[in-house]
Tab-separated table of C-alpha atoms in Angstrom:
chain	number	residue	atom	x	y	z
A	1	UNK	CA	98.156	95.890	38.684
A	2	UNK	CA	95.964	98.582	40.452
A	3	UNK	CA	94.318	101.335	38.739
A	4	UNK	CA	96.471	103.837	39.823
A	5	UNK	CA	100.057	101.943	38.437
A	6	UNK	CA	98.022	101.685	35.758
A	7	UNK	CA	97.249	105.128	34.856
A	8	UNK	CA	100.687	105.975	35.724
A	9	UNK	CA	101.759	103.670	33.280
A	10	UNK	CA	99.612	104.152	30.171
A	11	UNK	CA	99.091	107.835	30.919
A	12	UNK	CA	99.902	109.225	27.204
A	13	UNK	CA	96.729	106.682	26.118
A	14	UNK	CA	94.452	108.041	29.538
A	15	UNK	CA	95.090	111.460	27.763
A	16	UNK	CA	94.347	110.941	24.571
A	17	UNK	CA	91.279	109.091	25.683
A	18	UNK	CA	90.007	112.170	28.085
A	19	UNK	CA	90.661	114.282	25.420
A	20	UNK	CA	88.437	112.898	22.736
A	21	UNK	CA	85.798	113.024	25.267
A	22	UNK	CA	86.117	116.267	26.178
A	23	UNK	CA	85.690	116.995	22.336
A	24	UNK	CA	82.602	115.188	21.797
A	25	UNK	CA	81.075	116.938	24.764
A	26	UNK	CA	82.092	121.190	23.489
A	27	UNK	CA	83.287	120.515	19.711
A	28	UNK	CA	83.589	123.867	19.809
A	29	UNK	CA	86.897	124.707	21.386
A	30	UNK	CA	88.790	123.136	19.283
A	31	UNK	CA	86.247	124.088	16.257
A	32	UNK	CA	88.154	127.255	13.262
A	33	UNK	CA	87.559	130.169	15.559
A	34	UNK	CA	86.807	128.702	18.950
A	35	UNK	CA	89.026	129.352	22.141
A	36	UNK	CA	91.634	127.421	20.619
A	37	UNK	CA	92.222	128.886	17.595
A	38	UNK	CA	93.620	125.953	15.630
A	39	UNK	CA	93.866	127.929	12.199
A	40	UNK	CA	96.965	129.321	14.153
A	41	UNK	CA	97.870	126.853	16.957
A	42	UNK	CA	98.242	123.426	15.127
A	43	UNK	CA	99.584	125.024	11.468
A	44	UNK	CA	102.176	126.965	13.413
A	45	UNK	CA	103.207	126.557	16.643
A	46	UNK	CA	102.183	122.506	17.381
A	47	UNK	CA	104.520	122.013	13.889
A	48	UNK	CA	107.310	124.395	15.377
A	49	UNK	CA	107.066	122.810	18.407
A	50	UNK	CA	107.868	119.111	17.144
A	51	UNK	CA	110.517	120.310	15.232
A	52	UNK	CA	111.953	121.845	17.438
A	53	UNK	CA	111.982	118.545	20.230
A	54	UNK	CA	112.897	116.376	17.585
A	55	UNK	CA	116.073	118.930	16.458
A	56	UNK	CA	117.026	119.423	20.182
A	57	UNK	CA	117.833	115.263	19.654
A	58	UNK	CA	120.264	115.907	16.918
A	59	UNK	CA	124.433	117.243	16.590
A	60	UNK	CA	124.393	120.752	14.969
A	61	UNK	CA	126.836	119.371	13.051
A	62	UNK	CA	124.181	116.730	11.753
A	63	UNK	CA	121.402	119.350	10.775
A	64	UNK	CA	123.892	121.335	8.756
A	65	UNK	CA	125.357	118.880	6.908
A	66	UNK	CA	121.894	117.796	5.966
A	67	UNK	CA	121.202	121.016	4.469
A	68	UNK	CA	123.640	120.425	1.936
A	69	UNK	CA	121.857	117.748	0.169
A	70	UNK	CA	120.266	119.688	-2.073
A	71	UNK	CA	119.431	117.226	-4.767
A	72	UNK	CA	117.897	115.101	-2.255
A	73	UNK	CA	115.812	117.739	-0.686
A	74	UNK	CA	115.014	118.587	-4.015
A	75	UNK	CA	113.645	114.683	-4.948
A	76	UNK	CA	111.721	114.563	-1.603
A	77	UNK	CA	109.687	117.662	-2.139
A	78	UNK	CA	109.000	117.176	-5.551
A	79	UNK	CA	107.818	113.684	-4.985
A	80	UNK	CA	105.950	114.500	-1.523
A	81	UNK	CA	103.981	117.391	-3.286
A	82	UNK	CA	103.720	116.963	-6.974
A	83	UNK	CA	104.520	113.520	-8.145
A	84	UNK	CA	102.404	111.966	-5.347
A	85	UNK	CA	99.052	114.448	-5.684
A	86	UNK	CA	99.221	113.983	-8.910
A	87	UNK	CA	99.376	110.442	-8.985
A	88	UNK	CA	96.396	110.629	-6.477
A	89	UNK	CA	94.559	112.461	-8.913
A	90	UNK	CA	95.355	110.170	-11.596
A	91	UNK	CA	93.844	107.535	-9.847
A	92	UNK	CA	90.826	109.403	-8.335
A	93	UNK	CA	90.052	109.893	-12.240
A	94	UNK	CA	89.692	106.534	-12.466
A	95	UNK	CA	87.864	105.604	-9.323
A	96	UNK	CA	85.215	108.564	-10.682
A	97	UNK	CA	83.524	106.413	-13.069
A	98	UNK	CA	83.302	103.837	-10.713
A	99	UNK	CA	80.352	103.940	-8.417
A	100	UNK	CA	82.447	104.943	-5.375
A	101	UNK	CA	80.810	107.731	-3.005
A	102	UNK	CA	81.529	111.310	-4.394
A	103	UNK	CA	82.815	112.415	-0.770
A	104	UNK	CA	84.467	109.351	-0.406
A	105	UNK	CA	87.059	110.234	-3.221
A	106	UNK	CA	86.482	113.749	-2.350
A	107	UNK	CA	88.265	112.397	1.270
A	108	UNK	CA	90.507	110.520	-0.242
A	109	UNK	CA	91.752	113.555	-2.501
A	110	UNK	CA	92.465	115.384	-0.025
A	111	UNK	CA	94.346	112.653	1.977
A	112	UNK	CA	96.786	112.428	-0.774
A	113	UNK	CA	97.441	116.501	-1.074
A	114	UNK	CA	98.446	116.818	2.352
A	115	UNK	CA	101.954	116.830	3.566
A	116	UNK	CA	102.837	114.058	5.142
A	117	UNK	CA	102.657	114.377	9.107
A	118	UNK	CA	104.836	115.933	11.032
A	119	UNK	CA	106.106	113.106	13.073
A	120	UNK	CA	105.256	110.033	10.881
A	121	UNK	CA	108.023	111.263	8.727
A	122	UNK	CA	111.025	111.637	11.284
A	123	UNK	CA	110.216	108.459	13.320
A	124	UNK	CA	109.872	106.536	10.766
A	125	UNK	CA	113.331	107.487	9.362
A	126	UNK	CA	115.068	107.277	12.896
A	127	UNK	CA	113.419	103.665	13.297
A	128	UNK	CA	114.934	102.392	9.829
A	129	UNK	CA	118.064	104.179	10.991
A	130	UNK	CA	117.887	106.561	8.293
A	131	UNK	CA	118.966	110.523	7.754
A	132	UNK	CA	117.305	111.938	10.570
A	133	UNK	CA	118.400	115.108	10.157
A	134	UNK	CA	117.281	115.252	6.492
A	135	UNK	CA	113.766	113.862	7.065
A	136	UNK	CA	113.446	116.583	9.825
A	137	UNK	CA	114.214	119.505	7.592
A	138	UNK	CA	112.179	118.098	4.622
A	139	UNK	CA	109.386	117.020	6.805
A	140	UNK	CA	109.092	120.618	8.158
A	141	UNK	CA	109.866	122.579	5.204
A	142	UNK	CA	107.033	120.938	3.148
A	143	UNK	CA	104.767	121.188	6.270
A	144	UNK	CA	105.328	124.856	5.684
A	145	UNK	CA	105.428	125.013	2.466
A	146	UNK	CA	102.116	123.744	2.009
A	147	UNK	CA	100.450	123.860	5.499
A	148	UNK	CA	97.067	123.208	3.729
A	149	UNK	CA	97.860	120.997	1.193
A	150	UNK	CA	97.054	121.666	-2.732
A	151	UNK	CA	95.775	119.345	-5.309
A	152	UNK	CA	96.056	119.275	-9.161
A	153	UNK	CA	92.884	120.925	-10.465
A	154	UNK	CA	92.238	123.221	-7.539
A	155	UNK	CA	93.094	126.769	-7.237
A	156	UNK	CA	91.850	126.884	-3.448
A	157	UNK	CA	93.568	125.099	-0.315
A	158	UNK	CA	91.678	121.875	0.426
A	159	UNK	CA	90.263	122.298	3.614
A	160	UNK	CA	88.436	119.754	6.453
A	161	UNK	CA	85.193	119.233	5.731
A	162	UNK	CA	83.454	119.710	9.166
């Protein structure tokens, strides 16, 4: 196979691969701020943008009559963003007398106060041949709920730690 079948082929990895050069050579486009403006791009329209591809997939008739499970919706978002920090926390306690790196459990904090990603979620489901429809609308609710992400113990959004 010649180079060029093969970038037509694996083009989605070619990207990805260009792109992370491209960041290591100007961090700063993509950097809070910079010509990207990711405070506004990624939290916004990136998550809009996957929901919306991944709803053009499904019936109407699907999406609404996963809105009516409201006990499940419910169970997911308490679990996704309070049981599951929590938990996190609970264990991080732990882990603190331990002689673990402080930024290490720092990371791994806020790792578990994050929503889970945007995709991970839906694909996941519509491999198992689960309730797409559901795991759309909860993935993206709590993705807006909590863009950020919030952990027991701290009144502030966690942030990135550049």
């Amino acid at each position: 196979m010649g180079l060029r079948e093969r970038l037509t082929k694996e083009w989605f990895m070619f990207c990805i691969v260009l792109v992370i050069v491209l960041a290591k050579m100007d961090p700063s486009v993509g950097a809070k701020g910079g010509p990207l403006k990711p405070e506004v791009t990624i939290t916004y329209i990136a998550v809009s943008a996957i929901f919306f591809n991944s709803g053009l997939s499904l019936k109407t008739e699907e999406l609404t009559s996963a809105l009516m499970h409201i006990k499940l919706h419910l169970f997911v978002q308490i679990f996704t963003l309070a049981f599951f920090p929590t938990t996190i926390w609970l264990f991080l306690q732990l882990l603190s007398v331990t002689p673990i790196n402080e930024w290490l459990l720092k990371g791994l904090q806020t790792v578990g106060c994050m929503p889970p990603p945007v995709s991970s979620a839906v694909i996941l489901t519509k491999a198992v041949g689960g309730n797409e429809a559901a795991a759309i609308f909860n993935s993206a609710f709590g993705s807006f709920l909590i863009p950020g992400g919030r952990c027991p113990g701290h009144s502030l959004e966690l942030r990135v730690i550049s």
